[in-house]
mmCIF file of C-alpha atoms in Angstrom:
data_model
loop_
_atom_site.group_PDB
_atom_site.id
_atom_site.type_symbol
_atom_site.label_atom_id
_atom_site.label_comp_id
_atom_site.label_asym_id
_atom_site.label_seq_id
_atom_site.Cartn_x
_atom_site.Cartn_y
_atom_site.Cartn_z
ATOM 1 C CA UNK A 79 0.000 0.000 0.000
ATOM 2 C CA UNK A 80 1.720 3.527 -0.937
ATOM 3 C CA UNK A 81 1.480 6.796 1.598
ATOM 4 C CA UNK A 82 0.407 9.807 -0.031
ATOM 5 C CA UNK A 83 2.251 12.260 1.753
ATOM 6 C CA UNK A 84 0.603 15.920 2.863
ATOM 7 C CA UNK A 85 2.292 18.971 2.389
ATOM 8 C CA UNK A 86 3.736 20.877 -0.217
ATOM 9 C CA UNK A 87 6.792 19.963 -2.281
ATOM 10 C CA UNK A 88 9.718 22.203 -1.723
ATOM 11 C CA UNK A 89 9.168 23.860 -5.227
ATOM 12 C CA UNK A 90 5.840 24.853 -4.118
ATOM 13 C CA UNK A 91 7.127 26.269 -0.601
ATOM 14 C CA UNK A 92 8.924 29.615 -2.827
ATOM 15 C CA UNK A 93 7.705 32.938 -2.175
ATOM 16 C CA UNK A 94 5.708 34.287 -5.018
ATOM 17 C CA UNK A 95 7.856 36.310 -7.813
ATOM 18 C CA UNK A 96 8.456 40.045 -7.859
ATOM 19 C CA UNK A 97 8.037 39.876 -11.889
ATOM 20 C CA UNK A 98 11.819 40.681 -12.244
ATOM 21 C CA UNK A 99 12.098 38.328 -14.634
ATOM 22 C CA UNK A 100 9.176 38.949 -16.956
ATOM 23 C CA UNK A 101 9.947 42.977 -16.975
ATOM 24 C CA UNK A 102 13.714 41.863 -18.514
ATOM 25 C CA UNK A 103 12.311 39.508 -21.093
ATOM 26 C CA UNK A 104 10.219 41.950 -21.921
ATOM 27 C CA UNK A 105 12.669 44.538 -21.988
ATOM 28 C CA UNK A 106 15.343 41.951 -24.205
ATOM 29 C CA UNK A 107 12.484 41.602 -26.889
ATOM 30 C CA UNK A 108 11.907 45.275 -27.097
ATOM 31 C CA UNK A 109 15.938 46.104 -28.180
ATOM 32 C CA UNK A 110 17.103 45.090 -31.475
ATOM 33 C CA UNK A 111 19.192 42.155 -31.546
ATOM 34 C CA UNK A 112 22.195 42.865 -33.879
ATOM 35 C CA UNK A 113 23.592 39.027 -33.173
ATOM 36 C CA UNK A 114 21.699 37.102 -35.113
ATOM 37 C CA UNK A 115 20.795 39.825 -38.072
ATOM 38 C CA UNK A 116 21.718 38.594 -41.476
ATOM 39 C CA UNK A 117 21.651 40.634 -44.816
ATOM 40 C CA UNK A 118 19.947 39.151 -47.525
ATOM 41 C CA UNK A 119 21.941 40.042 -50.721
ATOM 42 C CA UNK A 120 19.220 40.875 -54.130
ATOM 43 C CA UNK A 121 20.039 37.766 -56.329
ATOM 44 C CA UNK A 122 22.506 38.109 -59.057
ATOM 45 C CA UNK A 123 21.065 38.076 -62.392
ATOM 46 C CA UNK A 124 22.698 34.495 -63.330
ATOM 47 C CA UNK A 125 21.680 32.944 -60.141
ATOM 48 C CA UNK A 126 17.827 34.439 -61.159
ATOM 49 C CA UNK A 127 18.125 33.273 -65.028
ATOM 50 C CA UNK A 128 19.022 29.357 -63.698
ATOM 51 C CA UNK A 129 16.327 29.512 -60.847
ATOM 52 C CA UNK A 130 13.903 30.751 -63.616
ATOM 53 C CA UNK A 131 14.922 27.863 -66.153
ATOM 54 C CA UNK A 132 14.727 25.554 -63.649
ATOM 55 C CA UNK A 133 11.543 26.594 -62.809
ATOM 56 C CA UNK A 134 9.814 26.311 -66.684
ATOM 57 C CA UNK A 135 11.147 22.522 -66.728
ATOM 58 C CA UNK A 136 14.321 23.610 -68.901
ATOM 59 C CA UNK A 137 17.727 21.321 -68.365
ATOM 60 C CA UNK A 138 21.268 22.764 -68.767
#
C-alpha cells in the first residue's frame, strides 16, 4: 500500500515572484538584436536566369 504524503513539495514552498524576470524579457524583446541579423543580398542576375529555367522545366 503507498502513503500519499501531505504537504507541499519544496518547489511549491517559494515565495511568489516580484516579476523581475518577466519585466527583462520583456525589456530583451523590445531592443534590437544585432547578433543574429543577417543581410539578404538581391540575387545576381545568373543565379535568377538558372532559378527561372529551372523553374519552366528547362535542363542545362
Amino acid at each position: 500500500m503507498q502513503r500519499i504524503a501531505h504537504g507541499r513539495h519544496k518547489a511549491d514552498k517559494r515565495s511568489p515572484s516580484t516579476g523581475t524576470r518577466t519585466v527583462e524579457f520583456l525589456r530583451l524583446s523590445r531592443t534590437p538584436r544585432e547578433t543574429f541579423h543577417t543581410h539578404h543580398e538581391a540575387p545576381k542576375a545568373s543565379r535568377l536566369m538558372q532559378f527561372l529555367r529551372i523553374a519552366r522545366g528547362r535542363t542545362a
